[in-house]
Short mmCIF file of C-alpha atoms in Angstrom, two decimals:
data_model
loop_
_atom_site.label_atom_id
_atom_site.label_comp_id
_atom_site.label_asym_id
_atom_site.label_seq_id
_atom_site.Cartn_x
_atom_site.Cartn_y
_atom_site.Cartn_z
CA MET A 1 16.90 13.09 -20.04
CA PRO A 2 16.58 9.33 -19.32
CA ARG A 3 16.20 7.13 -21.96
CA LEU A 4 13.35 5.14 -22.13
CA SER A 5 12.88 1.33 -23.60
CA ASN A 6 10.27 -0.55 -24.77
CA SER A 7 9.14 -3.66 -22.85
CA LEU A 8 6.76 -6.07 -21.90
CA TYR A 9 5.64 -7.86 -19.12
CA ALA A 10 3.28 -10.95 -18.66
CA TYR A 11 2.72 -12.81 -15.58
CA ASP A 12 1.51 -16.43 -14.53
CA ILE A 13 -0.19 -15.57 -10.69
CA SER A 14 -2.84 -17.65 -9.33
CA ASN A 15 -3.05 -16.68 -5.99
CA ASN A 16 -5.49 -13.88 -6.15
CA LYS A 17 -3.71 -10.90 -3.49
CA GLN A 18 -0.44 -11.37 -5.10
CA ARG A 19 -2.34 -11.20 -8.46
CA ARG A 20 -3.69 -7.55 -7.37
CA ARG A 21 -0.72 -6.57 -6.02
CA ALA A 22 1.06 -6.83 -9.43
CA LEU A 23 -1.64 -5.90 -11.50
CA LYS A 24 -1.65 -2.69 -9.03
CA GLN A 25 2.43 -2.25 -9.61
CA LEU A 26 2.15 -2.48 -13.78
CA ARG A 27 -0.93 -0.05 -13.90
CA LYS A 28 1.18 2.39 -11.95
CA VAL A 29 4.06 2.06 -14.91
CA ALA A 30 2.15 0.36 -18.26
CA ASP A 31 1.42 2.77 -21.36
CA VAL A 32 -1.56 -0.25 -22.37
CA TYR A 33 -2.51 -3.30 -20.60
CA GLN A 34 -4.57 -6.97 -21.83
CA ASP A 35 -5.32 -9.21 -19.43
CA SER A 36 -1.96 -9.78 -17.82
CA VAL A 37 0.30 -8.33 -20.86
CA PHE A 38 1.78 -4.55 -20.54
CA ASP A 39 3.36 -2.17 -22.20
CA CYS A 40 5.65 -0.02 -20.80
CA ARG A 41 8.34 2.98 -21.71
CA LEU A 42 10.43 2.86 -18.55
CA THR A 43 14.30 3.73 -18.09
CA LYS A 44 16.69 0.78 -16.65
CA GLN A 45 16.34 1.75 -13.53
CA ALA A 46 12.80 2.11 -13.35
CA HIS A 47 12.54 -1.41 -15.08
CA GLN A 48 15.05 -2.59 -12.22
CA VAL A 49 12.36 -1.61 -9.23
CA LEU A 50 9.53 -2.83 -11.05
CA GLN A 51 11.04 -6.42 -11.28
CA GLY A 52 11.72 -5.43 -7.61
CA ALA A 53 8.64 -5.44 -6.60
CA LEU A 54 7.03 -8.20 -8.34
CA LEU A 55 9.63 -10.22 -7.33
CA GLU A 56 8.40 -10.05 -3.98
CA LEU A 57 4.75 -10.94 -4.41
CA LEU A 58 5.96 -14.71 -6.47
CA GLU A 59 5.71 -17.36 -4.82
CA PRO A 60 6.90 -20.95 -6.53
CA GLY A 61 4.99 -21.96 -10.08
CA GLU A 62 4.30 -18.99 -10.68
CA GLN A 63 6.04 -16.12 -13.28
CA VAL A 64 6.70 -12.88 -14.24
CA VAL A 65 8.06 -12.87 -17.76
CA TYR A 66 10.26 -9.54 -18.67
CA LEU A 67 10.57 -9.09 -22.79
CA ALA A 68 12.49 -6.03 -23.91
CA LEU A 69 11.94 -4.46 -26.96
CA PRO A 70 14.68 -3.68 -29.79
CA ALA A 71 14.11 0.64 -29.89
CA ASN A 72 13.15 0.63 -33.19
CA CYS A 73 10.03 -1.91 -32.95
CA ASP A 74 7.20 -1.10 -33.75
CA ILE A 75 4.27 -1.68 -31.26
CA GLU A 76 0.38 -1.90 -32.83
CA GLN A 77 -2.73 -2.47 -31.10
CA LEU A 78 -5.20 -4.20 -33.23
CA GLY A 79 -8.81 -3.85 -31.85
CA THR A 80 -10.13 -1.98 -28.84
CA GLY A 81 -10.35 -4.84 -26.69
CA MET A 82 -13.34 -6.30 -25.06
CA GLN A 83 -15.61 -4.52 -22.45
CA PRO A 84 -16.96 -5.91 -19.99
CA LEU A 85 -21.21 -7.07 -20.82
CA GLY A 86 -21.74 -7.06 -17.09
CA GLU A 87 -20.83 -8.62 -14.03
CA PHE A 88 -21.76 -12.08 -14.30
CA SER A 89 -21.49 -11.45 -18.18
CA LEU A 90 -19.99 -14.88 -19.94
CA VAL A 91 -18.88 -14.97 -24.36
CA ILE A 92 -18.69 -17.85 -26.33
CA SER A 93 -16.86 -17.12 -29.50
#
């Protein structure tokens, strides 16, 4: 069985079309995601494929950050996130 490694991916992509493409790529493989941060457990080969696909989407000044996490790392999610209130909602806190 291939060994899986924990990692976080985050992106800063300003182009809407490219950002949607990156989002689709990451949602395919992420266990948990919050806006533009994705928790993934992938094989080394799957990480390489994902990184290549994401690299093709980037324009100058944009970035994807990949953070490899140690195998014994505890990952916890605090809270349940916020659900959209409606199509034209604004939340001020």
